[in-house]
Short mmCIF file of C-alpha atoms in Angstrom, two decimals:
data_model
loop_
_atom_site.label_atom_id
_atom_site.label_comp_id
_atom_site.label_asym_id
_atom_site.label_seq_id
_atom_site.Cartn_x
_atom_site.Cartn_y
_atom_site.Cartn_z
CA MET A 264 108.04 149.80 102.67
CA SER A 265 111.53 148.69 101.62
CA PHE A 266 113.26 151.39 103.62
CA LEU A 267 111.03 150.77 106.65
CA MET A 268 111.68 147.02 106.54
CA LYS A 269 115.39 147.70 106.35
CA ASN A 270 115.08 150.08 109.34
CA PRO A 271 112.84 148.43 111.96
CA LYS A 272 113.18 151.31 114.45
CA CYS A 273 111.80 153.71 111.84
CA LEU A 274 108.98 151.27 111.08
CA LYS A 275 108.06 151.03 114.76
CA ARG A 276 108.21 154.80 115.29
CA THR A 277 106.01 155.41 112.24
CA GLN A 278 103.45 152.81 113.37
CA VAL A 279 103.31 154.27 116.88
CA GLU A 280 102.71 157.75 115.46
CA VAL A 281 99.98 156.56 113.06
CA ARG A 282 98.24 154.34 115.61
CA SER A 283 98.34 157.06 118.27
CA LEU A 284 96.70 159.56 115.93
CA ILE A 285 94.04 157.24 114.54
CA GLY A 286 93.30 155.50 117.83
CA LYS A 287 89.97 153.70 118.06
CA LYS A 288 88.26 155.61 115.23
CA GLY A 289 89.74 153.06 112.83
CA PHE A 290 90.41 155.22 109.79
CA LEU A 291 92.50 158.12 108.61
CA LYS A 292 91.14 161.24 106.97
CA GLU A 293 93.15 163.36 104.57
CA TYR A 294 93.34 166.23 107.07
CA ASP A 295 94.83 163.86 109.70
CA VAL A 296 97.99 163.46 107.62
CA GLN A 297 99.24 166.96 108.51
CA ASN A 298 99.72 165.69 112.08
CA LEU A 299 101.84 162.70 111.01
CA THR A 300 105.21 164.44 111.20
CA TYR A 301 107.36 161.32 111.24
CA LEU A 302 105.40 159.59 108.47
CA LYS A 303 105.89 162.68 106.30
CA ALA A 304 109.62 162.63 107.12
CA VAL A 305 109.81 158.94 106.11
CA ILE A 306 108.17 159.76 102.77
CA LYS A 307 110.48 162.73 102.14
CA GLU A 308 113.51 160.59 102.94
CA THR A 309 112.24 157.88 100.60
CA PHE A 310 111.72 160.44 97.82
CA ARG A 311 115.25 161.75 98.48
CA LEU A 312 116.91 158.34 98.17
CA GLN A 313 114.63 156.89 95.53
CA PRO A 314 112.95 159.60 93.45
CA ILE A 315 110.11 158.45 91.25
CA ALA A 316 111.99 159.54 88.12
CA PRO A 317 115.78 159.63 88.52
CA LEU A 318 116.21 161.98 85.54
CA LEU A 319 113.82 164.89 85.35
CA LEU A 320 112.47 166.46 82.17
CA PRO A 321 115.22 167.93 79.99
CA ARG A 322 115.94 171.63 79.97
CA GLU A 323 117.38 173.67 77.12
CA THR A 324 120.14 176.14 77.88
CA LEU A 325 119.34 179.66 76.69
CA GLN A 326 122.96 180.70 76.49
CA LYS A 327 126.42 179.24 76.89
CA CYS A 328 127.05 178.32 80.52
CA LYS A 329 129.19 176.20 82.81
CA ILE A 330 127.77 173.27 84.75
CA GLY A 331 130.09 171.44 87.11
CA GLY A 332 133.11 172.98 85.41
CA ASN A 333 131.97 171.85 81.95
CA GLU A 334 131.14 174.36 79.26
CA VAL A 335 127.68 173.81 77.81
CA PRO A 336 126.79 175.52 74.51
CA ALA A 337 123.58 177.50 74.07
CA LYS A 338 120.55 175.49 72.90
CA SER A 339 121.88 172.28 74.53
CA PHE A 340 119.56 169.88 76.29
CA VAL A 341 120.54 169.08 79.86
CA TYR A 342 118.97 166.62 82.27
CA VAL A 343 118.61 167.15 86.00
CA ASN A 344 119.67 164.05 87.91
CA ALA A 345 117.33 163.92 90.93
CA TRP A 346 118.90 160.61 92.00
CA GLU A 347 122.33 162.20 92.32
CA ILE A 348 121.03 165.41 93.92
CA GLY A 349 119.42 163.33 96.68
CA ARG A 350 122.82 161.80 97.43
CA ASP A 351 124.94 164.94 97.18
CA PRO A 352 127.29 165.06 100.19
CA GLN A 353 127.42 168.87 99.88
CA ALA A 354 123.66 169.03 100.48
CA TRP A 355 123.14 166.06 102.82
CA GLU A 356 124.99 164.73 105.83
CA ASN A 357 125.49 160.96 105.47
CA PRO A 358 123.69 161.02 102.11
CA GLU A 359 123.50 157.22 101.64
CA GLU A 360 121.90 156.67 105.05
CA PHE A 361 118.11 156.40 105.46
CA CYS A 362 117.44 158.97 108.17
CA PRO A 363 113.92 160.48 108.26
CA GLU A 364 114.93 162.48 111.33
CA ARG A 365 116.85 164.86 109.04
CA PHE A 366 113.46 166.30 108.03
CA ILE A 367 112.05 166.75 111.54
CA GLY A 368 112.02 170.49 112.19
CA SER A 369 113.33 171.16 108.68
CA ARG A 370 111.54 173.36 106.19
CA ILE A 371 112.83 171.29 103.25
CA ASP A 372 109.94 169.95 101.22
CA TYR A 373 109.47 168.32 97.82
CA LYS A 374 107.18 171.02 96.39
CA GLY A 375 109.84 172.55 94.15
CA GLN A 376 111.14 175.30 96.46
CA HIS A 377 114.17 173.41 97.81
CA PHE A 378 116.41 172.22 95.02
CA GLU A 379 118.16 169.58 97.13
CA LEU A 380 114.88 167.59 97.14
CA ILE A 381 113.06 167.63 93.79
CA PRO A 382 111.43 164.22 93.20
CA PHE A 383 108.53 165.92 91.39
CA ASP A 384 110.75 168.41 89.50
CA ALA A 385 110.46 172.17 90.06
CA GLY A 386 109.35 175.38 88.44
CA ARG A 387 107.05 175.34 85.41
CA ARG A 388 107.74 171.66 84.82
CA ILE A 389 106.74 170.48 88.28
CA CYS A 390 104.59 167.35 88.17
CA PRO A 391 100.91 168.36 87.96
CA GLY A 392 99.99 165.21 89.90
CA MET A 393 102.37 165.94 92.78
CA HIS A 394 99.70 166.70 95.39
CA ILE A 395 97.46 163.77 94.56
CA GLY A 396 100.46 161.44 94.26
CA ALA A 397 101.97 162.50 97.59
CA THR A 398 98.58 162.39 99.35
CA THR A 399 97.91 158.92 97.97
CA VAL A 400 101.27 157.68 99.26
CA GLU A 401 100.68 159.27 102.69
CA LEU A 402 97.18 157.82 103.10
CA ALA A 403 98.07 154.38 101.74
CA LEU A 404 101.21 154.01 103.88
CA ALA A 405 99.48 155.31 107.02
CA ASN A 406 96.58 152.88 106.60
CA LEU A 407 98.88 149.92 105.88
CA LEU A 408 100.93 150.71 109.00
CA TYR A 409 97.80 151.24 111.10
CA LYS A 410 96.04 147.96 110.30
CA PHE A 411 98.97 145.57 109.85
CA ASN A 412 102.22 144.50 111.44
CA TRP A 413 104.83 143.75 108.80
CA GLU A 414 107.64 141.20 108.72
CA MET A 415 109.84 139.34 106.30
CA PRO A 416 108.68 135.83 105.33
CA SER A 417 110.05 133.05 107.53
CA GLY A 418 113.34 131.72 106.28
CA ILE A 419 114.42 135.12 104.96
CA ASN A 420 117.20 136.58 107.05
CA GLU A 421 119.04 139.89 107.03
CA LYS A 422 121.58 138.93 104.37
CA ASP A 423 118.88 137.59 102.03
CA ARG A 424 117.10 140.93 101.85
CA ASP A 425 117.47 142.43 98.41
CA PHE A 426 116.62 146.10 98.34
CA ASP A 427 118.42 146.93 95.09
CA VAL A 428 116.67 149.21 92.64
CA LEU A 429 116.85 149.58 88.89
CA SER A 430 116.72 152.94 87.21
CA GLY A 431 114.93 153.60 83.99
CA LEU A 432 112.28 156.13 83.18
CA THR A 433 111.19 155.47 86.77
CA THR A 434 112.97 153.76 89.65
CA HIS A 435 111.70 150.38 90.73
CA LYS A 436 112.86 147.43 92.77
CA LYS A 437 115.16 144.94 91.08
CA ASN A 438 113.21 142.12 92.76
CA ASP A 439 109.74 142.13 94.26
CA LEU A 440 109.50 142.91 97.96
CA THR A 441 107.61 140.05 99.58
CA LEU A 442 106.29 140.74 103.08
CA VAL A 443 103.98 139.07 105.55
CA ALA A 444 101.15 141.30 106.75
CA ARG A 445 99.55 140.37 110.06
CA LYS A 446 96.26 142.13 110.69
CA VAL A 447 96.11 143.87 114.03
CA ASP A 448 92.87 143.19 115.87
CA ASP A 449 90.81 146.34 116.33
CA TYR A 450 90.65 145.90 120.09
CA LEU A 451 94.45 146.09 120.27
CA LEU A 452 94.64 149.44 118.48
#
């Protein structure tokens, strides 16, 4: 929600997509999510900029190798920095910018096949809960955007918004995100 609140055009576009798909039926089924192209792009972009775990599980080098010009001895533990990979200017145009459109028409996904986007890790160490985690995020976000209009509390203006994050074992907001949810009447949907 932080990135959507910071980017109202993206929020509006996502809500229009979700509300158009759900329509009057009033709920979203798991199979509906495959048709929410922009919502999926928003989630991918969020995972790119703010991966769940900034440092992935450590790997052990099998032999001496070079990483980024540095010689790494055999049997060394190395960490993959998913946070930095998501902001790599060699992999991403305008890497610090929240731009879900970069994923529209792109085959890049977070399922471990594209190493520029690995919020759930890759290979044998890929998160076993990836599918349920991603599906939960998709369904929860879609339903929140379908039923509610979102805004900042009154008295909070643009410069007061704090979207800073702290990194640890997982990434999380430095300060709580407080929003006002206004339920949309069913007859308006």
